[in-house]
Coordinates of C-alpha atoms and ligand atoms in Angstrom, one line a residue:
X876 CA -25.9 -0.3 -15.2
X877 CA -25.0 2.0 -12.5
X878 CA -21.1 3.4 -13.7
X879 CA -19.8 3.9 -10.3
X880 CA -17.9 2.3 -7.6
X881 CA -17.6 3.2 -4.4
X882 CA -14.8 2.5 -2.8
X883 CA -14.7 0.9 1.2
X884 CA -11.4 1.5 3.1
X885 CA -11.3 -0.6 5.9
X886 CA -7.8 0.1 6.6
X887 CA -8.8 0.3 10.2
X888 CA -10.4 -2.5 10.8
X889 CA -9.0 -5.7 8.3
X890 CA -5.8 -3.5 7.4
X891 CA -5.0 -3.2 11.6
X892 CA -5.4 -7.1 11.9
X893 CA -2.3 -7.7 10.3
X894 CA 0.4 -8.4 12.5
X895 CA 2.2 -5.2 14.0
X896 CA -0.7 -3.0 12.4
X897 CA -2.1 -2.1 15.9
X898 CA -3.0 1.6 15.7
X899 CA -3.6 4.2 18.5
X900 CA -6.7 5.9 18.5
X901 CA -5.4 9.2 17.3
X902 CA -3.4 7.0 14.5
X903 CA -7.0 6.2 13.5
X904 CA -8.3 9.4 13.5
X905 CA -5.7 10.6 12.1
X906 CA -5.9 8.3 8.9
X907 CA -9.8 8.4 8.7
X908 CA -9.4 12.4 8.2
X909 CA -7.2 11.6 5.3
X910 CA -9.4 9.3 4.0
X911 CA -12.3 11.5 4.3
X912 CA -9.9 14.0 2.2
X913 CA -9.6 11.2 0.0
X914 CA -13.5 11.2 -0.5
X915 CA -13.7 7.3 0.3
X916 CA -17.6 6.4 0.1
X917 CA -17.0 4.3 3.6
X918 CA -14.9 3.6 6.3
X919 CA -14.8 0.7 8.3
X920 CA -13.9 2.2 11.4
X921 CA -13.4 -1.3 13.0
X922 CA -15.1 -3.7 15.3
X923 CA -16.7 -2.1 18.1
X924 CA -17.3 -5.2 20.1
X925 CA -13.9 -6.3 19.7
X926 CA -12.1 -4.3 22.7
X927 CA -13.0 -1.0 24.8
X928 CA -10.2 0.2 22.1
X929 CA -11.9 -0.8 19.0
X930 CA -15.1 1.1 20.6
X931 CA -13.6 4.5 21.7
X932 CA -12.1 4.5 18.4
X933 CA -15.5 3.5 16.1
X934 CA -16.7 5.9 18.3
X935 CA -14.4 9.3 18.0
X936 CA -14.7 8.6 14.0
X937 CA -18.2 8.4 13.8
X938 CA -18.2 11.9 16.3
X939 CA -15.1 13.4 14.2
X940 CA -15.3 12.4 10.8
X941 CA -17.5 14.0 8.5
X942 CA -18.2 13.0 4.5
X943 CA -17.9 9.1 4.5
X944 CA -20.3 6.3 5.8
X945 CA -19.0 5.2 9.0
X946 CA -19.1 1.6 9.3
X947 CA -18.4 -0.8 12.3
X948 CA -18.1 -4.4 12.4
X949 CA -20.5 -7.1 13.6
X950 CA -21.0 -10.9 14.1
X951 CA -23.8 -12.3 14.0
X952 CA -24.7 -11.5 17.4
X953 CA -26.5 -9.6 19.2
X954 CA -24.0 -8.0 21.5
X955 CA -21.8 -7.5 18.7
X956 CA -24.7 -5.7 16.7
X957 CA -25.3 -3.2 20.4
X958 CA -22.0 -2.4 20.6
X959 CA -21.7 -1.7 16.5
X960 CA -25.2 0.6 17.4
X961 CA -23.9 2.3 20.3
X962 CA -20.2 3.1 18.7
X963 CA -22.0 4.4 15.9
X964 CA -24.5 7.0 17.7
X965 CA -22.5 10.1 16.4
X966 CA -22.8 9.3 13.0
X967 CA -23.9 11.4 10.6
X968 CA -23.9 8.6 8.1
X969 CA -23.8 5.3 9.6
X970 CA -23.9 1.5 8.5
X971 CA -23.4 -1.6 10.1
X972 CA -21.9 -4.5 8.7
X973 CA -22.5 -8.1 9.6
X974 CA -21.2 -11.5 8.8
X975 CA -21.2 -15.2 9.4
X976 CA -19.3 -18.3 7.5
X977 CA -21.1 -19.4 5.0
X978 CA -18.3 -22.4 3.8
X979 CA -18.8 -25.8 5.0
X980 CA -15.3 -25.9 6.4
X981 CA -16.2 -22.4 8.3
X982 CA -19.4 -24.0 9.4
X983 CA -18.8 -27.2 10.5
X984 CA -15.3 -26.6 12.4
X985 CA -15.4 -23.0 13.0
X986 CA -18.8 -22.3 14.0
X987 CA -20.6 -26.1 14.6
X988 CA -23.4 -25.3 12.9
X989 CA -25.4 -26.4 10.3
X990 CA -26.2 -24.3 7.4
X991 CA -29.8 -23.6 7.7
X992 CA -28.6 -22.4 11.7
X993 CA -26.4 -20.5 9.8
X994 CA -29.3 -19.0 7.5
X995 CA -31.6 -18.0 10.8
X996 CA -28.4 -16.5 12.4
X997 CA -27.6 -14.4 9.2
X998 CA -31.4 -13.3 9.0
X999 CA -32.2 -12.4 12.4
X1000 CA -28.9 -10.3 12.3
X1001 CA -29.9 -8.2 9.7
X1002 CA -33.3 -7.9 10.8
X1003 CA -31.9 -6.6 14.5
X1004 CA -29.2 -4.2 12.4
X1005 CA -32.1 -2.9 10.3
X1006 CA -33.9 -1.9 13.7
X1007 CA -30.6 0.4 14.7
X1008 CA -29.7 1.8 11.2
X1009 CA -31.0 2.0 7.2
X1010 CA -27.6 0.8 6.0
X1011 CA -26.6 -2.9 6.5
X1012 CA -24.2 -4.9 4.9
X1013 CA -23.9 -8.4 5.1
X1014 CA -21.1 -10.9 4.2
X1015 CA -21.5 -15.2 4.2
X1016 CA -17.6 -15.1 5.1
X1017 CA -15.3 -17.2 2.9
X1018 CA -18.3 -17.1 0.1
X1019 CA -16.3 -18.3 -2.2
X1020 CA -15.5 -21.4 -1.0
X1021 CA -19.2 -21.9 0.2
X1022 CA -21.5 -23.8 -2.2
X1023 CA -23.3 -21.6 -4.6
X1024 CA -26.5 -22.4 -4.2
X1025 CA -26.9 -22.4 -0.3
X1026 CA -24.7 -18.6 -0.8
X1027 CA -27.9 -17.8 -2.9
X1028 CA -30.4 -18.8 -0.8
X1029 CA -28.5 -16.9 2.4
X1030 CA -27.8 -13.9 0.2
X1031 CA -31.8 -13.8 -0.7
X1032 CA -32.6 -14.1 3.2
X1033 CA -31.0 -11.3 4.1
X1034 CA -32.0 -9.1 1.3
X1035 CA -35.6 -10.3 2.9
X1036 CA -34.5 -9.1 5.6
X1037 CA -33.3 -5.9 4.9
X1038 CA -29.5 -5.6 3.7
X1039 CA -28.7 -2.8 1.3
X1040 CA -25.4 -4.2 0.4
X1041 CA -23.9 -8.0 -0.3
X1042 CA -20.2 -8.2 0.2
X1043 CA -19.1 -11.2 -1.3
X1044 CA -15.6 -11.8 0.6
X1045 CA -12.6 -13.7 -0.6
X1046 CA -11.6 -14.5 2.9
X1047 CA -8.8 -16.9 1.9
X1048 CA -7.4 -15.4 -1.0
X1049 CA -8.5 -18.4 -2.9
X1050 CA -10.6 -17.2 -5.9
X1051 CA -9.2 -16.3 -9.4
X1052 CA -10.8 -13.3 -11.7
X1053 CA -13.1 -15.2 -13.5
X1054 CA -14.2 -18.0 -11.4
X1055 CA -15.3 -14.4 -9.1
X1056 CA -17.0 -12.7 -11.8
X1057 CA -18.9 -15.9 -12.5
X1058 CA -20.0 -16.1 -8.6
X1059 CA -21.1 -12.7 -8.8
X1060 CA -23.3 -12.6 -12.1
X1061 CA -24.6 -16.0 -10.8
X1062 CA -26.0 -14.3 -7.6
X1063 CA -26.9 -11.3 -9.6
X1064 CA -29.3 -13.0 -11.9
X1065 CA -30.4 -15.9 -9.4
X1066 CA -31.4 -14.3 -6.3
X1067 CA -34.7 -12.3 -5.9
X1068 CA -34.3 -9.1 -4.4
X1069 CA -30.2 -8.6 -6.2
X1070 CA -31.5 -5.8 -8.4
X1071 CA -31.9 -3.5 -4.9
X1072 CA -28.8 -4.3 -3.1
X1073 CA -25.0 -3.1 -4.3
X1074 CA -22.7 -5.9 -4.8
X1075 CA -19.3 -5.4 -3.0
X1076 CA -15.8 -7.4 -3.6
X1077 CA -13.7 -8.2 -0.3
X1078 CA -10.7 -9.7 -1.6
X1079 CA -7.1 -10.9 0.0
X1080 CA -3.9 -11.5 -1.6
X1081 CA -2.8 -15.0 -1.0
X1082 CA -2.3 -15.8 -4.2
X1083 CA -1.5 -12.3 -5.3
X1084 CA -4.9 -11.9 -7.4
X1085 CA -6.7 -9.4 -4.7
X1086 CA -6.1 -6.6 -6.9
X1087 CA -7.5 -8.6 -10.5
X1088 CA -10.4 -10.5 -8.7
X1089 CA -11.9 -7.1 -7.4
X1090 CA -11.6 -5.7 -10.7
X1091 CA -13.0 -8.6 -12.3
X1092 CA -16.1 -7.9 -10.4
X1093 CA -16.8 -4.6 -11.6
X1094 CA -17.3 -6.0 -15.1
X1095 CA -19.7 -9.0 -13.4
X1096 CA -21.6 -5.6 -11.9
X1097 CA -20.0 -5.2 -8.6
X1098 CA -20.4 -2.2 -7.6
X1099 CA -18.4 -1.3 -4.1
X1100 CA -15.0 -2.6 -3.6
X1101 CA -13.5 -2.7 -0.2
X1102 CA -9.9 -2.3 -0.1
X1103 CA -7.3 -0.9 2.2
X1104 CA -4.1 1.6 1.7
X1105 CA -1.0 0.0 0.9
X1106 CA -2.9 -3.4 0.3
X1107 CA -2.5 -3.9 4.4
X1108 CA -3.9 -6.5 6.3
X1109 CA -4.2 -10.1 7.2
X1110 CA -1.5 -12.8 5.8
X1111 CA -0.6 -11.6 2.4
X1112 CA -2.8 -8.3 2.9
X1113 CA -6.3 -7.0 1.1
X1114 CA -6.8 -5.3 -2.4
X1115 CA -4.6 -2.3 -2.5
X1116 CA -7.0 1.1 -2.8
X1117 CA -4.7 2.8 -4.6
X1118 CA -4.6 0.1 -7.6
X1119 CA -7.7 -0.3 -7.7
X1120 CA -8.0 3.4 -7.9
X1121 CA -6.0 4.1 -10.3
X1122 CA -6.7 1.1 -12.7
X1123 CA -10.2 2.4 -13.0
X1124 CA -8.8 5.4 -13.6
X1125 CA -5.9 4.5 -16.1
X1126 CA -8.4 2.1 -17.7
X1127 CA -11.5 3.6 -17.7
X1128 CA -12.1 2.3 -21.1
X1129 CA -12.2 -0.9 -20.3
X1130 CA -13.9 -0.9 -16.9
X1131 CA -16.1 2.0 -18.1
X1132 CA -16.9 3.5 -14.0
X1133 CA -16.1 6.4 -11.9
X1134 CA -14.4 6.4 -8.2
X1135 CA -15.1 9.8 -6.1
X1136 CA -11.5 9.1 -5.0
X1137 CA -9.3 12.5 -5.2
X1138 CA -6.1 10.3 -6.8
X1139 CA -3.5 13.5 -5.8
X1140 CA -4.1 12.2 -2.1
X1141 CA -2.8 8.7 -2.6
X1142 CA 0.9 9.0 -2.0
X1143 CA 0.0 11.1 1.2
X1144 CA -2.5 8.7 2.4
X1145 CA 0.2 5.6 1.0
X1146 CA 2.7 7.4 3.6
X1147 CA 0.6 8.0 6.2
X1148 CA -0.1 4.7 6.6
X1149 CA 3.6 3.4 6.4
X1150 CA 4.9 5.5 9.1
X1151 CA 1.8 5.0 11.7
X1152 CA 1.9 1.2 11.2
X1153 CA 5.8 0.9 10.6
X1154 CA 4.6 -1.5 7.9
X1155 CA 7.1 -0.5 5.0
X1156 CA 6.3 -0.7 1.3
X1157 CA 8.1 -2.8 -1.2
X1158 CA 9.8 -0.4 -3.5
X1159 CA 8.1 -1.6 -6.3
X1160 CA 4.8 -1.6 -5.2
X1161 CA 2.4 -0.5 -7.8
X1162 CA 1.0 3.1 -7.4
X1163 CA 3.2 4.0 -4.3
X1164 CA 6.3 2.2 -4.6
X1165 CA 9.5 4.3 -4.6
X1166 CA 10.3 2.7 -7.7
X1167 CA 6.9 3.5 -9.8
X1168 CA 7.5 6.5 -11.2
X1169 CA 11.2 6.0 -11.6
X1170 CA 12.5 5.8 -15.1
X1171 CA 16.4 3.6 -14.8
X1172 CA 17.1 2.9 -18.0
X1173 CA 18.5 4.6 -20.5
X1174 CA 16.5 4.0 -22.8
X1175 CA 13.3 4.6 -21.2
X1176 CA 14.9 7.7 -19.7
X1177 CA 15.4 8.9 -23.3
X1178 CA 11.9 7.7 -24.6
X1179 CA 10.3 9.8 -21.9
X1180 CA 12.4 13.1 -22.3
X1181 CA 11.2 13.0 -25.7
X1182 CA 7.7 12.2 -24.5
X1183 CA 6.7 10.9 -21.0
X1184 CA 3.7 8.8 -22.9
X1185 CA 6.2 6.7 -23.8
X1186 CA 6.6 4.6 -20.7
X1187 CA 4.5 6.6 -18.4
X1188 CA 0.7 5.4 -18.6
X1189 CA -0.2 8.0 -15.8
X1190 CA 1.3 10.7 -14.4
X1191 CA 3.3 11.1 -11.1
X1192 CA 0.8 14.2 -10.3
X1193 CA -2.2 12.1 -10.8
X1194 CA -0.9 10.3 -7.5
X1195 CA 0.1 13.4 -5.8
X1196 CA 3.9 13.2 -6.5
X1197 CA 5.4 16.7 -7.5
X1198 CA 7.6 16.5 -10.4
X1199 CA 8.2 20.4 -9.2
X1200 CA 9.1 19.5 -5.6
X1201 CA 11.2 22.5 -4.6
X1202 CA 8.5 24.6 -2.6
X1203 CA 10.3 26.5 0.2
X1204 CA 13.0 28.0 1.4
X1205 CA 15.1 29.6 4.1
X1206 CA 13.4 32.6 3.2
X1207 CA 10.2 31.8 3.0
X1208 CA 8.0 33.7 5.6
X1209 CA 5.3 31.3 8.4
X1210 CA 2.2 32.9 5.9
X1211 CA 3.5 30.9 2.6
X1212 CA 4.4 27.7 4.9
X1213 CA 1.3 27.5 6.5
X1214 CA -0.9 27.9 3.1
X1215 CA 1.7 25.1 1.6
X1216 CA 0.7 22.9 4.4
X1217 CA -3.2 23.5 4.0
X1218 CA -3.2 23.0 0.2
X1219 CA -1.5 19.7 0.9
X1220 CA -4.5 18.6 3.0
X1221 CA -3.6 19.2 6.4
X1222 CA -5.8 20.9 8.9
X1223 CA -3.3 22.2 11.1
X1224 CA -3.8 23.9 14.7
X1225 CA -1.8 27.4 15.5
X1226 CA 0.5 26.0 17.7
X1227 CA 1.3 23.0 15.2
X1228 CA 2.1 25.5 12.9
X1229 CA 4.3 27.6 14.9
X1230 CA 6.1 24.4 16.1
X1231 CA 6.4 22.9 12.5
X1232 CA 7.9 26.2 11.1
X1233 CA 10.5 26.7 13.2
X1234 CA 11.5 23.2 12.8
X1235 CA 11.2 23.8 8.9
X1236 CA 13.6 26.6 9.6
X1237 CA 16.0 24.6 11.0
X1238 CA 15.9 21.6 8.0
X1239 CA 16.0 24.6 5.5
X1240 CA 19.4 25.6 7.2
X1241 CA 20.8 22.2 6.8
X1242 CA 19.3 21.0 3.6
X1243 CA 19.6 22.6 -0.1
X1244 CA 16.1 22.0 -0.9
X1245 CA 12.9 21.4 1.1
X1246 CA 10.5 19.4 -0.4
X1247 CA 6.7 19.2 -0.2
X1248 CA 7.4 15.7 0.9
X1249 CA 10.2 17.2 3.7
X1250 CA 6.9 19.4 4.3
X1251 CA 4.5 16.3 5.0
X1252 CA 7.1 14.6 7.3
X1253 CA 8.0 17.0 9.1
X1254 CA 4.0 18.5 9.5
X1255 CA 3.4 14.4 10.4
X1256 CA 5.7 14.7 12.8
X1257 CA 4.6 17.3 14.8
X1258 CA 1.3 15.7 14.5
X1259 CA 2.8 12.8 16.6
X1260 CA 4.3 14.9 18.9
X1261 CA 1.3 16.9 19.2
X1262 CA -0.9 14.2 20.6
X1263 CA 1.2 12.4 23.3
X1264 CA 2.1 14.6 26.5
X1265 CA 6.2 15.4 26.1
X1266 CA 7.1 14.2 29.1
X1267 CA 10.5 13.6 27.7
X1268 CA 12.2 15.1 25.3
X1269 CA 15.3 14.9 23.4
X1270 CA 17.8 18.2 23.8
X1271 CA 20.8 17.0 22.3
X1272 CA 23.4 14.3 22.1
X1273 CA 26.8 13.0 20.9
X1274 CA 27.9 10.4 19.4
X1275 CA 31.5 8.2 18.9
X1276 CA 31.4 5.9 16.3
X1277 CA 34.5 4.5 14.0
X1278 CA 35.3 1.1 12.6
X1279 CA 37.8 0.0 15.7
X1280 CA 35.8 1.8 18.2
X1281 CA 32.8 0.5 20.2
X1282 CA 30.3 3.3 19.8
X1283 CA 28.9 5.3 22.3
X1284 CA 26.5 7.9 23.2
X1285 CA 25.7 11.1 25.5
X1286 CA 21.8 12.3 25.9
X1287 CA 20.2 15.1 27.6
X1288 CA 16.6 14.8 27.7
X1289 CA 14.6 17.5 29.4
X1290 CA 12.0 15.5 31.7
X1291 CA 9.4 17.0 33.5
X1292 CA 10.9 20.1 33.1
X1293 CA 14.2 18.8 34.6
X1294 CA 17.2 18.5 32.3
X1295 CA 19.0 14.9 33.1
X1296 CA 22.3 12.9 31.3
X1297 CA 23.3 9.8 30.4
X1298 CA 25.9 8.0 28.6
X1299 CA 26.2 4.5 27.5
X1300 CA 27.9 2.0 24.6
X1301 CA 26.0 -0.2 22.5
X1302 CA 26.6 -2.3 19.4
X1303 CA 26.1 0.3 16.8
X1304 CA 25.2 4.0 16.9
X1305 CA 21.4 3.1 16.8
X1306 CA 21.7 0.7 19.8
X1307 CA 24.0 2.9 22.0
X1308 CA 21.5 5.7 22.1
X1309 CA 18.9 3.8 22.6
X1310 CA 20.3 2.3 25.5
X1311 CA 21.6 5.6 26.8
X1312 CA 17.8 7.1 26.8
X1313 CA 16.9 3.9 28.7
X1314 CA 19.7 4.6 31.3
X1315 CA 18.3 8.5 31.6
X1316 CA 14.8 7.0 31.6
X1317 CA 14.8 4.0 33.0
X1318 CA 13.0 2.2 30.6
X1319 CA 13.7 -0.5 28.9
X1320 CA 10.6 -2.0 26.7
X1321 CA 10.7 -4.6 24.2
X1322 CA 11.7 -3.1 20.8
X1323 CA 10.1 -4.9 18.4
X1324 CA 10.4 -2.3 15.0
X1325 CA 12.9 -0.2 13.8
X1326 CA 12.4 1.2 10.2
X1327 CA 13.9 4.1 8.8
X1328 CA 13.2 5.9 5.2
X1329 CA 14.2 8.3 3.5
X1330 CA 11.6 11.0 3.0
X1331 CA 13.4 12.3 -0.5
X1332 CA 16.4 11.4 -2.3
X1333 CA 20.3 12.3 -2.1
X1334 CA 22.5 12.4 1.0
X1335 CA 21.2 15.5 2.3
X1336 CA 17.7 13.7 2.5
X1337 CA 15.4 14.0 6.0
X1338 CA 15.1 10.6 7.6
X1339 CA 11.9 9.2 9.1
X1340 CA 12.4 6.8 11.8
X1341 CA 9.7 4.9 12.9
X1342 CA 10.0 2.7 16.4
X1343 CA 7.8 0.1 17.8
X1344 CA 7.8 -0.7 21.3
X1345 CA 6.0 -3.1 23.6
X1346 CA 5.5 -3.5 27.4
X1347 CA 2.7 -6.5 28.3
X1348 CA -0.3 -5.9 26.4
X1349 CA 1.0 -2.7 25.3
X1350 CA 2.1 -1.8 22.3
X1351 CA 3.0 1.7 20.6
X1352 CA 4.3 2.8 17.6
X1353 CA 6.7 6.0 17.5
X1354 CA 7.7 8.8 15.1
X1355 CA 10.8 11.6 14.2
X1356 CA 12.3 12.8 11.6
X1357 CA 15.7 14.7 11.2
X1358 CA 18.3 15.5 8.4
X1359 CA 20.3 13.0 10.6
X1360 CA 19.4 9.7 11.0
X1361 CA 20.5 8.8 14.5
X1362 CA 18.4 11.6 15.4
X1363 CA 15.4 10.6 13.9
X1364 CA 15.9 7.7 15.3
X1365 CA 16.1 9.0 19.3
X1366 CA 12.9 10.9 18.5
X1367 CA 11.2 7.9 17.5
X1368 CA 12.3 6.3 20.5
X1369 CA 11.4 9.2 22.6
X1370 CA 8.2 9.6 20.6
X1371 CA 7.3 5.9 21.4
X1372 CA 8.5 6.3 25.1
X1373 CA 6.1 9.2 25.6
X1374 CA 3.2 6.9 24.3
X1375 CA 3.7 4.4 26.7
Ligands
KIV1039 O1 -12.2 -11.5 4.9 C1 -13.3 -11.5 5.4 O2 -14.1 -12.5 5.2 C2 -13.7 -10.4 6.2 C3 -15.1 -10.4 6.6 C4 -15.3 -10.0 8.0 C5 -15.9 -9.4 5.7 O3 -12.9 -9.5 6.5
ZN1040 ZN1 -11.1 -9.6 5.2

């Protein structure tokens, strides 16, 4: 048997339909570069039919991103499977992915069909995505509450008709690691035409298992598992890639395959995602959790001094955290910052550069130690900033703030070129500059996310704030970062204003 896995992020596609995941298009560029980084076999850029956005989006990947299959989403139906087709175009490697409900729950109250309907609507959809591309995928959604025997005879219709790979989704998060396994060697050795197509594993986390039932397919032969960063997406979320990832890795004895996946990108990617979604992660989340690398005890601190085997079963490097964090300093010249930022898998333009240095400059003059993790905020950052036009922007402020005293803040914001005031209270330092760049604005959108994070540890640590705002159908998600946290905060907001 084939001993490797290819690994299909769909961040942007299942991972943005969980609630408050919307992404802008350059958000999804943005993360499909990293994940081409990343070497990820495909990305499901998302579902072209869906909205103009989904399109322009499926689109700019397939035109931008080089290295990965681009995928886009289908029902189906013929529409859908044009618009996957046309969103596609640019692709160098392209593939398009349909589905339909195989379940009887799914068919009878979702769709109102009957199952052999169901069977000429999966056939003649992979027939019409075989005349637009080479590379189909199909998926009977919720397969595995579907009966097995009708899932065999629709897998070995489609396989008729064309499709190169069988994604076998846990749409419900219902299955367990070996009831799975079983489904897959069962349509492995039951339908004609399995030995050509790769087997895939969709799995979500209801019940927690996403992670163990994907696994558990790669021993049943599965050979693709789709997955998304930080486990985003619907309800409880999908498999997590880095888990996966890293499980193959770690245990590579036992599961006996190979990922393309450059693992030193993960933590990047893990962040990346967090502060363009605003979707925090659980410090101890497996992988990129700011807990999983962190030894508490004492007596697992002293068992790894002596040696790090003890309790460590991979490294932090293998993840891409830097035991040997300290990279720059005051002194260091643009040349040495710009080659730190390029070996840690930016692209950047000149005038990001020049922009991101002199902030560096500034950080390094209020912080002991900057950190390539400072580095990657701060570079993210300017990123942000980079692709929305500043119409305003934050010059300084003041704040008054003490435990009898209701606080308040002063703003200047240069806008349009024009430098204008404002003052207001609020009920905490957070909520009286925000209302204080509303009165200089005259904005007032629904804030709907406020996180903040620490970027490293200690008191001196940069801040990333990260600020979701909505007006009607809108809704944007904005970034800053600053040694101070109220700062990073008014950037954000700023940041989020200017994307409205
Ligand atoms: O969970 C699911 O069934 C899906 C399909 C569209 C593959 O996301
Ligand atoms: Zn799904």
């Amino acid at each position: 048997m084939e001993d490797y896995v290819r690994i299909f992020d769909t961040t942007l596609r299942d991972g943005e339909q969980c609630p408050g995941a919307a992404m802008s298009e350059d958000e999804k560029v943005e993360i499909a570069q990293h994940l081409a980084r990343m070497k990820v076999d495909i990305i499901e850029a998302g579902f072209p039919v869906s909205s103009p956005v989904q399109f322009k989006a499926v689109e700019r990947i397939s035109r931008e991103i080089e290295g990965p299959v681009i995928c886009g989403l289908a029902r189906a139906l013929r529409p859908d499977l044009e618009a996957a087709r046309d969103a596609l175009k640019p692709a160098k490697q392209k593939r398009i992915h349909t589905f339909i409900a195989s379940s009887p729950i799914h068919m009878k109250h979702k769709l109102g069909k009957s199952p052999s309907e169901v069977l000429e609507m999966a056939r003649l959809a992979v027939k019409m995505a075989r005349d637009f591309v080479t590379d189909v995928e199909f998926s009977p959604e919720d397969a595995t509450r579907s009966e097995w025997e009708f899932l065999r005879e629709l897998v070995e219709a489609v396989i008729e008709e064309g499709a190169t790979t069988i994604n076998i989704p846990d749409t419900v998060g219902y299955t367990t690691p070996q009831e799975y396994m079983d489904l897959f060697r069962f349509l492995k050795k039951e339908v004609k035409g399995a030995d050509k197509v790769i087997f895939s594993a969709h799995c979500h986390n209801d019940l927690g298992l996403a992670v163990a039932n994907s696994l558990a397919t790669v021993l049943a032969g599965g050979r693709q598992i789709e997955c998304t960063i930080n486990g985003i997406g619907e309800r409880a979320g999908n498999t997590a890639m880095e888990e996966v990832v890293m499980a193959l890795k770690t245990r590579k004895d036992a599961f006996c395959v190979e990922t393309k996946i450059d693992s030193t990108l993960i933590t990047r990617g893990s962040h990346l995602v967090k502060t363009i979604t605003g979707m925090v992660v659980q410090p101890n989340k497996a992988i990129v959790g700011a807990n999983a690398f962190a030894h508490e005890s004492g007596i697992h601190q002293d068992g790894v001094i002596k040696n790090r085997q003890t309790y460590e079963i991979m490294t932090p490097e293998s993840v891409g955290l830097k035991s040997n964090r300290m990279v720059l300093g005051r002194h260091s010249g643009r040349a040495g910052f710009k080659d730190r930022v390029i070996r840690m898998g930016f692209d950047p333009k000149p005038e990001e550069i020049d922009n991101a240095y002199n902030r560096f400059l500034e950080i390094a003059d209020k912080k002991k130690e900057v950190f390539d993790e400072d580095i990657a905020a701060l570079f993210q950052a300017e990123i942000s900033r980079s692709q929305v036009d500043e119409k305003y922007r934050l010059l300084s402020f003041e704040q008054n703030t003490g435990s009898n005293q209701t606080p308040s803040s002063k703003i200047s914001l240069q806008i349009k070129g024009e430098v204008k005031q404002g003052e207001a209270h609020g009920d905490g330092p957070v909520d009286s500059i925000f209302k204080a760049i509303g009165q200089v604005t005259g904005l007032s959108p629904l804030l709907s996310r406020l996180v903040i994070s620490p970027v490293t540890e200690g008191t001196d640590a940069m801040a990333e704030a990260s600020v979701t705002l909505e007006e009607g159908e809108r809704r944007v998600v904005g970034k800053g970062d600053s040694t101070d946290i109220i700062e990073a905060c008014a950037k954000a907001y700023i940041n989020a204003l200017n994307r409205l």
